[in-house]
Coordinates of C-alpha atoms in Angstrom, one line a residue:
M1 CA 6.4 0.9 -22.6
N2 CA 9.6 2.9 -22.3
V3 CA 9.1 5.9 -20.1
F4 CA 11.6 8.7 -19.6
F5 CA 11.6 10.6 -16.3
N6 CA 13.5 13.9 -16.3
I7 CA 14.5 14.6 -12.6
S8 CA 15.8 18.2 -12.2
H9 CA 15.2 18.9 -8.5
P10 CA 15.2 16.8 -5.2
A11 CA 11.4 17.2 -4.8
H12 CA 10.9 15.6 -8.3
V13 CA 12.6 12.4 -7.0
H14 CA 10.0 12.2 -4.3
F15 CA 7.1 12.9 -6.7
F16 CA 8.1 10.2 -9.1
K17 CA 9.7 7.6 -6.9
N18 CA 6.7 5.5 -6.1
M19 CA 5.5 5.7 -9.7
I20 CA 9.0 4.6 -10.9
R21 CA 9.0 1.6 -8.6
I22 CA 5.5 0.4 -9.5
L23 CA 6.1 0.8 -13.3
S24 CA 9.3 -1.2 -13.0
D25 CA 7.5 -3.9 -11.1
K26 CA 4.9 -4.1 -13.8
G27 CA 7.6 -4.7 -16.5
H28 CA 7.8 -1.3 -18.0
T29 CA 11.2 0.1 -18.9
V30 CA 12.0 3.2 -16.9
V31 CA 14.7 5.6 -18.1
I32 CA 15.9 8.4 -15.8
G33 CA 17.8 11.6 -16.7
A34 CA 19.0 13.6 -13.8
R35 CA 20.1 17.2 -13.2
K36 CA 22.8 17.8 -10.5
K37 CA 21.0 20.2 -8.2
E38 CA 21.4 20.1 -4.4
F39 CA 21.0 16.5 -3.3
T40 CA 19.0 15.2 -6.3
L41 CA 21.7 12.6 -7.1
D42 CA 22.0 11.5 -3.5
L43 CA 18.3 10.7 -3.4
L44 CA 18.4 8.7 -6.7
D45 CA 21.4 6.7 -5.3
A46 CA 19.6 6.1 -2.0
Y47 CA 16.6 4.7 -3.8
H48 CA 18.9 2.6 -6.1
F49 CA 17.6 4.2 -9.2
K50 CA 19.9 4.0 -12.3
Y51 CA 20.1 7.3 -14.1
S52 CA 22.1 9.3 -16.7
L53 CA 23.5 12.6 -15.6
L54 CA 22.2 15.4 -17.9
T55 CA 23.4 18.7 -16.6
H56 CA 24.5 20.7 -13.6
K57 CA 22.2 23.5 -12.5
G58 CA 22.7 26.8 -14.2
N59 CA 22.5 30.1 -12.4
G60 CA 20.6 33.2 -13.5
F61 CA 18.6 33.6 -16.7
F62 CA 21.5 33.0 -19.1
G63 CA 22.9 30.1 -17.1
L64 CA 19.5 28.4 -17.1
L65 CA 19.2 29.1 -20.9
R66 CA 22.6 27.5 -21.6
E67 CA 21.6 24.5 -19.5
L68 CA 18.3 24.2 -21.4
V69 CA 20.1 24.0 -24.7
Y70 CA 22.7 21.5 -23.5
Q71 CA 20.1 19.3 -21.9
Q72 CA 18.2 19.0 -25.2
L73 CA 21.2 17.4 -26.8
K74 CA 21.6 14.9 -24.0
I75 CA 17.8 14.0 -24.0
Y76 CA 17.8 13.6 -27.8
R77 CA 20.5 11.0 -27.6
I78 CA 18.8 9.1 -24.7
T79 CA 15.4 9.1 -26.4
K80 CA 16.8 7.7 -29.6
R81 CA 19.0 5.1 -27.9
K82 CA 16.3 3.9 -25.5
K83 CA 13.4 4.2 -27.9
V84 CA 11.4 6.3 -25.5
D85 CA 7.6 6.2 -25.8
M86 CA 6.6 8.9 -23.3
M87 CA 8.4 11.6 -21.4
L88 CA 7.5 13.0 -18.0
Q89 CA 8.8 15.9 -15.9
I90 CA 7.7 18.4 -13.3
G91 CA 7.5 21.7 -15.1
G92 CA 8.5 20.1 -18.4
I93 CA 10.8 22.8 -19.6
F94 CA 13.7 20.5 -20.4
N95 CA 11.5 17.7 -22.0
A96 CA 9.0 19.8 -24.0
P97 CA 11.2 21.2 -26.8
I98 CA 12.9 17.9 -27.7
G99 CA 9.7 16.0 -27.2
R100 CA 7.9 18.2 -29.7
F101 CA 10.8 17.9 -32.1
C102 CA 10.9 14.1 -31.9
G103 CA 7.2 13.6 -31.8
I104 CA 7.3 11.9 -28.4
P105 CA 4.3 12.6 -26.1
T106 CA 5.5 14.8 -23.2
L107 CA 3.6 15.1 -19.9
A108 CA 4.3 18.1 -17.7
F109 CA 3.2 18.3 -14.1
S110 CA 3.1 21.9 -12.8
D111 CA 2.0 23.6 -9.6
T112 CA 4.2 26.7 -9.9
E113 CA 2.3 29.6 -11.3
N114 CA 5.1 32.1 -11.1
D115 CA 7.6 30.2 -13.3
R116 CA 6.3 32.3 -16.1
W117 CA 9.1 31.9 -18.7
G118 CA 9.4 28.2 -18.1
N119 CA 5.7 27.7 -18.3
R120 CA 5.5 29.5 -21.6
V121 CA 7.9 27.0 -23.1
S122 CA 6.7 23.8 -21.4
F123 CA 2.9 24.5 -21.4
T124 CA 2.9 25.4 -25.1
L125 CA 5.1 22.5 -26.3
S126 CA 4.0 19.6 -24.0
R127 CA 1.4 17.2 -25.1
Q128 CA -0.5 17.7 -21.9
V129 CA 0.0 19.7 -18.6
F130 CA -1.4 18.4 -15.4
S131 CA -1.9 20.8 -12.4
P132 CA -3.7 20.7 -9.1
S133 CA -7.2 22.0 -9.1
C134 CA -6.0 24.9 -6.9
F135 CA -3.7 26.2 -9.7
D136 CA -4.0 30.0 -9.6
H137 CA -4.8 31.1 -13.1
E138 CA -4.8 34.7 -12.3
T139 CA -1.1 34.5 -11.7
G140 CA -0.2 31.5 -13.9
G141 CA -2.5 32.2 -16.9
L142 CA -4.9 30.0 -18.8
W143 CA -3.5 27.2 -20.9
K144 CA -5.3 25.1 -23.6
R145 CA -3.3 21.9 -22.8
Q146 CA -3.8 22.1 -19.0
V147 CA -5.8 19.5 -17.1
H148 CA -6.6 19.7 -13.4
Y149 CA -6.8 17.1 -10.7
P150 CA -7.9 17.3 -7.0
G151 CA -4.6 16.8 -5.3
Y152 CA -1.1 18.1 -4.6
H153 CA 2.3 17.0 -5.9
E154 CA 3.2 16.2 -2.3
L155 CA 0.4 13.7 -2.0
A156 CA 2.2 11.4 -4.5
Y157 CA 4.5 10.5 -1.6
L158 CA 2.9 11.8 1.6
S159 CA -0.7 10.5 1.3
P160 CA -2.0 8.1 4.0
R161 CA -1.0 5.3 1.6
F162 CA 2.6 6.1 2.3
S163 CA 2.4 8.1 5.5
P164 CA -0.3 6.8 7.8
N165 CA -1.3 8.3 11.2
L166 CA 1.5 10.2 12.9
H167 CA 2.5 10.2 16.5
K168 CA 2.9 13.3 18.8
P169 CA 6.0 15.1 17.8
K170 CA 9.1 16.0 19.8
E171 CA 9.9 19.5 20.9
R172 CA 11.8 20.2 17.7
F173 CA 11.5 22.6 14.7
M174 CA 12.6 22.3 11.1
L175 CA 13.6 25.4 9.2
R176 CA 14.2 25.6 5.4
F177 CA 15.9 28.5 3.6
V178 CA 16.2 28.4 -0.2
G179 CA 19.0 29.7 -2.5
W180 CA 16.8 31.7 -5.0
G181 CA 18.5 30.2 -8.0
A182 CA 15.6 28.5 -9.8
G183 CA 13.8 30.0 -12.8
H184 CA 10.7 30.8 -10.8
D185 CA 12.9 32.6 -8.2
L186 CA 14.2 35.3 -10.6
G187 CA 13.5 38.7 -8.9
E188 CA 12.4 37.1 -5.6
Q189 CA 13.7 38.4 -2.3
G190 CA 14.4 36.1 0.6
L191 CA 14.9 36.5 4.4
S192 CA 17.9 38.5 5.5
D193 CA 20.6 37.0 7.7
S194 CA 19.3 38.9 10.7
Q195 CA 15.8 37.5 10.2
K196 CA 17.1 34.0 9.9
I197 CA 19.0 34.5 13.1
E198 CA 16.0 35.9 14.9
I199 CA 13.8 32.9 13.8
V200 CA 16.4 30.5 15.2
N201 CA 16.7 32.5 18.5
I202 CA 12.9 32.5 19.0
L203 CA 12.4 28.8 18.3
K204 CA 15.4 27.5 20.4
R205 CA 13.6 28.8 23.5
Y206 CA 10.9 26.2 22.9
G207 CA 12.9 23.2 21.6
C208 CA 15.7 22.0 19.3
V209 CA 16.1 23.7 16.0
Y210 CA 17.3 22.1 12.7
V211 CA 18.1 24.2 9.7
S212 CA 18.2 23.0 6.1
S213 CA 19.5 25.7 3.7
E214 CA 20.5 25.9 0.1
A215 CA 22.5 29.1 0.8
P216 CA 25.4 29.3 3.3
L217 CA 24.1 30.1 6.8
P218 CA 25.2 33.1 8.9
D219 CA 28.0 32.1 11.3
E220 CA 25.7 32.8 14.3
I221 CA 23.4 29.9 13.4
N222 CA 25.7 27.5 11.4
E223 CA 25.7 25.1 14.4
Y224 CA 22.0 24.4 13.7
A225 CA 22.6 23.1 10.1
F226 CA 20.6 20.0 9.4
K227 CA 22.8 17.0 9.0
I228 CA 20.8 14.0 7.8
H229 CA 20.5 12.0 4.6
P230 CA 17.9 13.7 2.4
S231 CA 16.1 10.4 1.9
Q232 CA 15.2 10.5 5.6
I233 CA 14.0 14.1 5.7
H234 CA 10.3 13.3 5.7
D235 CA 10.7 10.7 8.4
F236 CA 12.4 13.4 10.4
M237 CA 9.7 16.0 9.5
K238 CA 7.1 13.7 11.0
T239 CA 8.8 14.1 14.4
C240 CA 8.8 17.9 14.3
K241 CA 6.4 20.2 16.0
M242 CA 6.5 22.9 13.3
V243 CA 8.1 23.7 9.9
V244 CA 9.2 27.2 9.1
G245 CA 10.8 28.7 6.1
E246 CA 10.9 29.9 2.5
S247 CA 10.1 26.7 0.7
A248 CA 6.5 26.3 -0.7
T249 CA 7.2 22.6 -1.2
M250 CA 8.2 22.0 2.3
A251 CA 5.3 23.9 3.7
S252 CA 3.0 21.8 1.6
E253 CA 4.7 18.6 2.7
A254 CA 4.0 19.7 6.3
A255 CA 0.4 20.4 5.5
C256 CA 0.0 16.9 3.9
L257 CA 1.3 15.4 7.1
G258 CA -0.8 17.6 9.4
I259 CA 2.2 19.6 10.8
P260 CA 1.9 23.3 11.4
A261 CA 3.9 25.3 8.9
I262 CA 4.8 29.0 8.4
F263 CA 5.7 29.8 4.8
I264 CA 7.6 33.1 4.4
S265 CA 7.7 34.4 0.8
N266 CA 6.7 37.4 -1.2
T267 CA 5.1 35.2 -3.7
G268 CA 2.8 32.2 -3.0
R269 CA 1.4 29.2 -4.9
G270 CA -2.1 28.1 -5.5
Y271 CA -1.6 25.1 -3.3
T272 CA -0.2 27.1 -0.4
T273 CA -3.0 29.6 -0.7
E274 CA -5.5 26.7 -0.5
Q275 CA -3.7 25.1 2.4
D276 CA -3.8 28.5 4.2
K277 CA -7.2 29.9 3.4
R278 CA -9.3 26.8 2.9
Y279 CA -7.8 24.2 5.3
D280 CA -5.9 26.5 7.8
L281 CA -2.9 24.1 7.8
I282 CA -0.2 26.6 7.0
K283 CA 0.2 30.4 7.4
H284 CA 1.7 32.2 4.4
Y285 CA 3.3 35.6 5.2
Q286 CA 5.1 38.1 3.0
I287 CA 8.4 39.2 4.5
D288 CA 7.1 42.7 5.4
K289 CA 4.7 41.1 7.8
W290 CA 7.5 40.5 10.2
E291 CA 5.7 41.4 13.4
E292 CA 2.9 38.9 12.6
I293 CA 5.5 36.2 11.7
V294 CA 7.2 36.7 15.1
E295 CA 3.9 36.6 16.9
T296 CA 2.8 33.3 15.2
L297 CA 6.2 31.8 15.8
H298 CA 5.9 32.3 19.5
R299 CA 2.3 31.3 19.7
W300 CA 2.5 28.1 17.7
A301 CA 5.8 27.0 19.3
A302 CA 4.3 27.4 22.8
Q303 CA 1.2 25.3 22.0
D304 CA 0.4 21.6 21.5
L305 CA -1.3 21.8 18.1
F306 CA -0.9 18.1 17.1
D307 CA -4.4 16.8 17.5
E308 CA -6.0 20.0 16.0
W309 CA -3.7 19.8 12.9
Q310 CA -4.3 16.1 12.4
E311 CA -8.1 16.8 12.2
K312 CA -7.5 19.5 9.7
R313 CA -5.3 17.1 7.7
W314 CA -8.2 14.6 7.4
V315 CA -10.6 17.3 6.3
M316 CA -8.2 18.2 3.5
L317 CA -7.5 14.6 2.5
K318 CA -11.2 13.8 2.1
D319 CA -11.2 16.3 -0.8
K320 CA -8.1 14.8 -2.5
I321 CA -7.2 11.8 -4.6
D322 CA -4.6 9.1 -4.4
V323 CA -2.2 10.9 -6.8
T324 CA 0.1 7.9 -7.4
A325 CA -2.7 5.5 -8.3
W326 CA -4.1 8.2 -10.7
L327 CA -0.7 8.8 -12.3
L328 CA -0.2 5.1 -13.0
D329 CA -3.5 4.8 -14.7
L330 CA -2.9 7.9 -16.6
L331 CA 0.2 6.4 -18.2
E332 CA -1.4 3.1 -19.0
D333 CA -4.6 4.7 -20.5
F334 CA -3.5 8.2 -21.5
Q335 CA -6.3 9.2 -23.8
G336 CA -9.1 7.8 -21.6
M337 CA -7.7 9.3 -18.4
V338 CA -7.3 12.7 -19.9
K339 CA -10.9 12.7 -21.1
A340 CA -12.0 11.5 -17.6
A341 CA -10.0 14.2 -15.9
K342 CA -11.5 16.9 -18.2
D343 CA -15.0 15.6 -17.2
G344 CA -14.1 15.7 -13.5
E345 CA -14.2 11.9 -13.1
F346 CA -12.0 11.1 -10.2
D347 CA -14.4 9.2 -7.9
R348 CA -12.5 5.9 -7.7
Y349 CA -9.3 7.8 -6.7
Y350 CA -10.5 9.8 -3.8
I351 CA -8.8 9.1 -0.4
H352 CA -11.5 7.8 1.9
C353 CA -10.8 8.7 5.5
A354 CA -12.5 7.7 8.7
G355 CA -11.5 10.8 10.6

């Protein structure tokens, strides 16, 4: 089988990387198209994945729209030349139109309810959309082609299969600030420079601070910029006492590892809501809850929460599946696996923990 993976964000490399390796080992032909956004290409190079460069990230609505059109032309040529049998992408917006036009089954994986205009395109045109069972339909709408599974995107690379028990962390904190240039970020408001500075000033009282940022940092905290190869970021995260910032993905990654996380954003996700309200692994605050944010920063930074959070992690994992194993079977028996998922048949994929 010839499988096309459209990689348009660094997080998508992590989601698909184990699947790509295992499919290749099984003798399938893997074709990768990549979008130049942040360190996406650096990750693909670090994992020694061969890829074709599709586009550079567009900015704003019209920039993203132009990119969408240009990427269709590139994908069309690749699918014809490589005789692609199936197309996969997180979100699916770049794959779905050309997949429908060429009659190639397109699978979209989506956990981002507020990417409304992108979802309208990809959910309508994709052969099937797969979302975590915590997908918030009140925000994201109801979709005929959508199938749910009990897991998170981040468990495709941070489950116990790939990240076994962690050790007590060092007195260090990881911060993540985003650039607000993605389609689902349109109209979103981020932290101000003064708020970013205040977060750093609070946490540096308790340990070392490392900042990863899509946008330029204020001069006052530029010395805390995180300088490490992106392929090593999760290994570094495992050594941190707490993760703080505007990234829903990074907050969820911390939750999957059992690391306390404070997620600051005016809009949430179904998975961050579940990780907050059901499992108490993260705290999601809107920006106007600044006093509560500051209080939690001080309280969590001053405590040793490692053992408590690891117990919470195991409670969460007992409800979730081995996402990578399920994805691989999904590709090799698409129709049967879709029917099983619709019937809620996931028993042989659940993560069995002893905790």
